[in-house]
XYZ file of C-alpha atoms in Angstrom:
422
model
C 0.035 -0.061 0.009
C 1.027 3.702 0.158
C 4.116 4.602 1.628
C 4.572 6.808 4.522
C 6.350 10.208 4.727
C 9.174 10.584 7.049
C 11.713 13.329 7.887
C 15.627 12.635 8.092
C 17.104 15.307 10.653
C 20.588 16.360 11.389
C 21.583 17.573 14.859
C 21.276 21.239 15.383
C 19.447 21.906 12.281
C 15.625 22.798 12.347
C 14.689 21.528 8.755
C 15.037 18.149 7.637
C 14.749 16.330 4.306
C 11.624 14.378 3.734
C 11.411 10.991 2.313
C 8.877 8.123 1.669
C 9.468 4.688 2.852
C 7.490 1.502 3.435
C 4.785 1.767 6.125
C 4.992 -1.614 7.277
C 8.799 -2.713 7.160
C 11.081 -0.571 9.301
C 13.966 -2.708 8.022
C 15.503 -1.692 4.488
C 16.477 -5.414 4.176
C 12.575 -6.392 4.300
C 11.738 -3.769 1.883
C 14.047 -1.412 0.056
C 11.595 1.145 -1.027
C 13.078 4.802 -0.516
C 12.403 7.868 -2.310
C 13.022 11.547 -1.427
C 10.034 13.716 -1.543
C 11.492 16.101 -3.931
C 12.992 13.376 -6.023
C 11.887 13.060 -9.802
C 11.234 9.345 -10.596
C 12.085 8.133 -14.021
C 9.835 6.220 -16.170
C 12.094 3.177 -16.265
C 12.344 3.186 -12.455
C 8.691 3.351 -11.983
C 8.185 0.258 -14.616
C 10.937 -1.643 -12.713
C 8.872 -1.038 -9.381
C 5.724 -1.943 -10.932
C 7.343 -5.222 -12.200
C 8.875 -5.873 -8.782
C 5.411 -5.557 -7.083
C 3.765 -7.749 -9.804
C 6.166 -10.640 -8.909
C 5.661 -10.592 -5.232
C 1.676 -10.948 -5.374
C 0.158 -13.915 -3.773
C -0.144 -17.089 -5.898
C -4.149 -16.883 -5.695
C -6.736 -14.033 -5.061
C -8.990 -14.098 -1.846
C -11.823 -15.328 -3.887
C -9.773 -18.174 -5.434
C -8.699 -19.116 -1.867
C -12.231 -19.314 -0.735
C -13.240 -21.500 -3.550
C -9.940 -23.725 -2.871
C -11.040 -24.230 0.799
C -14.395 -25.377 -0.271
C -12.805 -28.158 -2.236
C -10.384 -28.819 0.372
C -12.950 -29.523 3.098
C -14.760 -31.972 0.747
C -11.625 -34.006 0.587
C -11.282 -37.332 2.873
C -8.760 -36.690 5.536
C -5.949 -38.889 3.964
C -5.970 -36.364 1.238
C -5.721 -33.080 3.305
C -2.323 -31.708 2.935
C -0.574 -28.442 4.011
C 2.797 -27.388 2.596
C 4.992 -25.945 5.336
C 7.273 -24.185 3.081
C 4.692 -22.439 1.132
C 2.122 -22.120 4.033
C -0.459 -23.355 1.767
C -3.425 -25.662 1.705
C -2.763 -28.396 -1.024
C -5.113 -29.845 -3.535
C -4.249 -33.216 -4.705
C -3.412 -32.201 -8.205
C -0.678 -29.750 -6.698
C 1.045 -32.365 -4.573
C 3.707 -33.001 -7.309
C 4.684 -29.473 -7.535
C 5.440 -29.526 -3.701
C 6.902 -32.942 -3.639
C 10.295 -31.905 -2.172
C 8.778 -29.646 0.468
C 7.888 -30.443 3.980
C 4.092 -30.644 4.653
C 1.520 -31.845 7.085
C -0.942 -34.554 6.407
C -4.278 -35.444 7.623
C -5.441 -32.001 8.291
C -8.368 -31.974 10.638
C -11.425 -29.808 10.879
C -10.203 -28.534 14.093
C -6.912 -27.409 12.585
C -8.610 -25.570 9.956
C -10.580 -23.742 12.654
C -7.441 -22.731 14.252
C -5.161 -21.347 11.423
C -3.060 -19.435 13.916
C -1.746 -22.809 15.301
C -1.365 -24.291 11.564
C 0.576 -21.344 10.285
C 4.091 -20.127 11.174
C 3.945 -17.008 13.268
C 5.604 -14.145 11.378
C 8.053 -13.075 14.198
C 10.148 -10.339 12.500
C 10.020 -7.731 15.304
C 10.472 -4.877 12.670
C 7.809 -6.110 10.209
C 5.270 -8.437 11.503
C 5.874 -9.240 15.092
C 2.925 -11.782 14.973
C 2.826 -12.690 18.669
C -0.451 -14.622 19.616
C -2.661 -14.297 22.636
C -2.288 -17.041 25.147
C -5.347 -19.034 25.529
C -5.879 -17.334 29.033
C -5.653 -13.764 27.889
C -7.802 -14.556 24.704
C -10.692 -16.267 26.775
C -10.653 -13.502 29.237
C -10.946 -10.964 26.439
C -13.937 -12.763 24.872
C -15.736 -13.279 28.093
C -15.118 -9.561 28.929
C -16.383 -8.522 25.558
C -19.489 -10.450 26.063
C -20.240 -9.199 29.533
C -19.977 -5.665 28.391
C -22.874 -6.432 25.681
C -20.808 -6.322 22.454
C -21.870 -8.465 19.637
C -19.353 -7.509 16.920
C -15.696 -7.380 17.305
C -13.566 -5.539 14.694
C -10.369 -7.714 15.334
C -7.279 -5.564 13.848
C -4.277 -7.891 13.912
C -5.923 -10.094 16.564
C -6.264 -13.445 14.663
C -6.389 -15.647 17.577
C -9.298 -13.722 19.088
C -11.103 -13.880 15.639
C -10.574 -17.517 15.368
C -11.834 -18.236 18.956
C -15.042 -16.146 17.963
C -15.419 -18.061 14.648
C -14.952 -21.458 16.399
C -17.489 -20.829 19.092
C -19.836 -19.446 16.517
C -19.652 -22.719 14.595
C -20.181 -24.845 17.536
C -22.611 -23.137 19.659
C -26.192 -21.980 18.229
C -26.881 -19.613 21.093
C -23.406 -17.859 20.383
C -24.210 -14.416 19.073
C -20.810 -12.695 18.673
C -19.432 -12.264 15.232
C -15.940 -10.983 14.231
C -14.333 -9.397 11.189
C -10.398 -9.789 10.811
C -8.408 -6.956 9.572
C -4.751 -8.151 8.993
C -1.636 -7.803 6.758
C -0.985 -11.449 6.815
C -2.787 -12.675 3.646
C -2.408 -16.316 4.574
C -5.554 -15.966 6.505
C -7.430 -15.675 3.132
C -7.266 -19.394 2.863
C -9.629 -20.006 5.778
C -11.972 -17.104 5.857
C -14.707 -15.782 3.449
C -14.403 -12.004 2.151
C -17.024 -11.294 4.766
C -14.677 -12.633 7.775
C -11.281 -11.512 6.620
C -10.037 -8.280 4.925
C -6.254 -7.991 3.758
C -5.442 -4.725 5.563
C -2.368 -2.686 6.582
C -3.004 -0.886 10.042
C 0.034 1.520 9.461
C -1.547 3.410 6.650
C -5.256 2.320 6.591
C -4.860 0.468 3.350
C -7.518 -2.158 2.156
C -5.757 -4.379 -0.228
C -9.073 -5.591 -1.610
C -10.025 -1.929 -2.602
C -13.624 -0.549 -2.196
C -15.234 -3.995 -1.906
C -13.186 -4.785 1.034
C -13.669 -1.044 2.460
C -17.471 -1.895 1.905
C -17.251 -5.120 3.808
C -15.589 -3.140 6.965
C -18.120 -0.282 6.571
C -21.155 -2.910 6.557
C -19.753 -4.718 9.371
C -19.635 -1.654 11.582
C -23.245 -0.724 10.930
C -25.039 -1.314 14.176
C -28.364 -3.048 13.330
C -30.762 -4.692 15.790
C -28.629 -3.009 18.797
C -25.560 -5.309 17.955
C -22.884 -2.970 19.641
C -19.450 -2.883 17.854
C -15.997 -2.679 19.500
C -12.664 -2.638 17.951
C -9.932 -4.702 19.573
C -6.282 -4.186 18.012
C -2.829 -5.715 19.013
C -0.215 -3.857 16.773
C 3.345 -4.672 16.382
C 5.031 -3.082 19.703
C 7.625 -1.789 17.311
C 5.123 0.068 15.389
C 4.861 3.898 15.032
C 2.251 5.121 17.458
C 1.461 8.178 15.088
C 0.881 5.958 12.179
C -1.480 3.514 14.167
C -3.367 6.142 15.754
C -3.986 7.831 12.422
C -5.495 4.586 10.901
C -7.605 3.794 14.161
C -9.063 7.320 14.034
C -10.089 6.593 10.396
C -11.772 3.259 11.351
C -13.354 5.203 13.995
C -14.527 7.561 11.585
C -16.011 5.001 9.302
C -17.991 3.583 12.269
C -19.332 7.334 12.900
C -20.443 7.378 9.225
C -22.628 4.276 9.336
C -25.302 6.312 11.656
C -26.424 9.638 11.269
C -27.764 9.813 14.764
C -26.284 8.772 18.118
C -22.610 8.647 17.079
C -22.021 12.589 17.038
C -20.256 12.937 20.230
C -18.977 9.338 20.612
C -15.973 7.314 19.990
C -16.287 3.917 18.832
C -15.436 1.629 21.680
C -11.891 0.142 21.550
C -9.196 -1.947 23.125
C -5.778 -1.249 21.935
C -3.420 -3.635 23.527
C 0.152 -2.345 23.887
C 3.068 -2.042 26.479
C 2.465 0.260 29.344
C 5.527 2.267 28.568
C 3.665 3.663 25.549
C 0.955 5.215 27.685
C 1.884 8.669 27.247
C 2.077 8.357 23.618
C -1.293 6.868 23.231
C -2.941 9.333 25.362
C -1.413 12.121 23.210
C -3.754 10.899 20.440
C -6.565 9.619 22.361
C -6.971 11.705 25.671
C -10.277 9.642 26.403
C -8.271 6.393 26.954
C -7.182 4.897 30.105
C -4.811 1.848 30.775
C -6.139 -0.998 32.578
C -3.919 -3.252 34.960
C -4.589 -6.610 33.381
C -1.361 -8.118 31.987
C -1.858 -9.759 28.450
C 0.285 -12.749 27.776
C 1.310 -14.274 24.469
C 1.938 -18.067 23.632
C 5.133 -17.469 21.473
C 7.035 -14.712 23.250
C 9.968 -15.634 25.489
C 8.909 -12.840 27.875
C 5.464 -11.885 27.752
C 3.905 -15.053 29.687
C 1.823 -15.378 32.849
C 3.146 -16.836 36.033
C 6.629 -18.226 36.401
C 7.202 -19.404 32.840
C 8.221 -16.043 31.543
C 11.391 -14.334 32.487
C 9.428 -11.458 33.863
C 5.731 -10.280 33.909
C 4.229 -9.122 30.787
C 4.304 -5.284 30.200
C 1.334 -5.337 27.798
C -1.761 -3.713 28.866
C -5.300 -2.739 27.645
C -5.839 0.724 26.831
C -9.758 1.649 26.327
C -12.058 4.650 26.015
C -14.751 2.558 27.928
C -15.315 3.651 31.612
C -12.663 1.769 33.690
C -15.086 0.834 36.480
C -16.870 -1.233 33.622
C -13.683 -3.368 33.111
C -14.013 -6.058 35.735
C -10.700 -8.026 36.260
C -10.411 -11.400 37.633
C -9.740 -11.653 41.292
C -8.515 -15.055 41.151
C -5.431 -13.806 39.280
C -4.878 -11.176 41.809
C -6.827 -8.116 40.702
C -8.865 -6.046 43.192
C -11.246 -3.105 42.915
C -9.961 0.303 44.194
C -13.003 2.291 45.498
C -11.127 5.592 45.347
C -9.927 4.935 41.648
C -13.088 3.131 40.773
C -11.292 0.748 38.593
C -9.753 -2.860 39.071
C -5.882 -2.925 39.968
C -3.234 -5.488 40.412
C -2.862 -6.514 43.951
C 0.616 -5.037 44.091
C -0.626 -1.755 43.050
C -1.157 0.161 46.246
C -3.276 3.346 46.345
C -0.887 6.235 47.027
C -2.712 8.790 49.264
C -0.476 11.912 48.169
C -0.837 11.077 44.458
C -4.458 10.035 45.350
C -4.206 7.172 42.668
C -3.144 3.764 42.182
C 0.107 4.680 40.525
C 2.057 1.484 39.615
C 2.341 0.541 36.079
C 4.394 -2.648 36.087
C 2.328 -4.599 38.930
C 4.974 -3.797 41.713
C 4.273 -1.563 44.487
C 5.728 1.905 43.489
C 7.037 4.469 46.160
C 6.328 8.249 46.442
C 9.281 10.613 45.993
C 8.460 13.997 47.885
C 11.119 15.836 45.597
C 9.851 14.581 42.294
C 6.228 14.860 43.540
C 5.307 11.490 41.955
C 5.373 7.832 42.563
C 8.555 6.017 40.963
C 9.439 2.213 40.429
C 10.793 0.677 43.801
C 14.330 0.275 42.182
C 14.726 4.026 41.452
C 16.461 6.589 43.838
C 16.413 10.318 43.826
C 19.663 11.749 42.188
C 20.538 15.162 43.366
C 22.692 15.714 40.218
C 19.980 14.939 37.914
C 17.383 16.458 40.144
C 15.025 13.425 39.378
C 14.632 9.696 40.186
C 16.328 7.131 38.275
C 18.258 3.843 38.503
C 21.150 3.755 41.176
C 23.667 2.721 38.506
C 23.409 5.634 36.048
C 25.596 8.047 34.317
C 24.736 11.805 35.310
C 26.383 13.095 32.123
C 23.562 11.826 30.197
C 21.402 14.329 31.681
C 23.152 17.088 29.849
C 22.151 15.765 26.486
C 19.201 17.972 25.429
C 16.916 18.200 22.358
C 18.412 16.678 19.153
C 17.385 19.832 17.216
C 18.045 22.796 19.474
C 20.301 21.170 22.156
C 18.117 22.426 25.020
C 16.993 20.221 27.809
C 13.388 19.520 28.954
C 11.987 18.134 25.582
C 12.729 15.770 22.673
C 12.872 16.560 18.984
C 9.476 15.550 18.266
C 8.228 18.245 20.684
C 10.880 20.872 19.647
C 9.221 24.417 19.500
C 11.696 25.538 16.997
C 11.040 22.428 14.565
C 8.714 23.695 11.709
C 5.557 21.481 11.430
C 3.525 20.783 8.594
């Protein structure tokens, strides 16, 4: 989809040179697209770029994949194969072409209903970072959404939540929740119809299926028969918050357009799942959001796991524009309700009488610093040289490094008053 416009700055200079680069890949090895904003591109280079893109299109369209799936499920179990190298469901006529590849045999209906476990997770931190919810977190999210009365879930980059909803809907007649998955991983088109999956890039709000896919999303967001909609998103943690926020606001605007009355002064309900240390950045773009204490865990992440199996507790939280008191967290997992803050907090998050808030972000009990006039992590100490709380083993010299543009302390380059903005 469309590239994003970035700016390359030099220290001490207010003006930077602007350039276009890939919206999804931050590593030039994954996508080498680069173009200065003021650069004139020759016809030859444009043609070469078109050819490059053409050669990297998927083998089948979404419609073809849906038809192939229908043929695949009619096959007897002994003839159901999945190529692990091509990450593709194989029909018998295609076996020979993949004869030297590794493949799985006897693909069951249960496996087809759980594609996130059949497909290899794409774990490039700078591109896909496809870490999948642990069953505990997924089940908690689904139960919470149902308790809150939501019957439609726009699943943006949350394939495991989507498949849990799809699986329950196919097994239980009384189950009334529906989900639409928006994801950049086109492999999911092999398992879901066009009204269940849209190939989508959350960094530039690009629907690869064009207007038809956009209309599918718009139709899904239309709240008929009182079926409330919520958006749940789990972006790659290395993703640019500004780009993500821009796309999410466009999805919210799409929701607002679906009904002339009733949405005027409201935001589409949303769960943005992201690490707690991005709190200030998210609140910059969505001031109505607040962060919940619930720790979201992942199956295939070395660190972000519940209990003692992970090396440390997960820093991933739920940011939402719903009233915090509505989000009931499981007491059996150590969460309690703070009557002063009117929200559920982790057991280690003690209420600070001076701040008048439960201040901990990471689940541990934080301590109040009278000099800083705020609560800080228990491992931090007040440094008189730096005039702030920091780790005991730190370099005081670092405090003299100021803004990358003007050199002054107290702000970063992105907030520099002398940086000309467009």
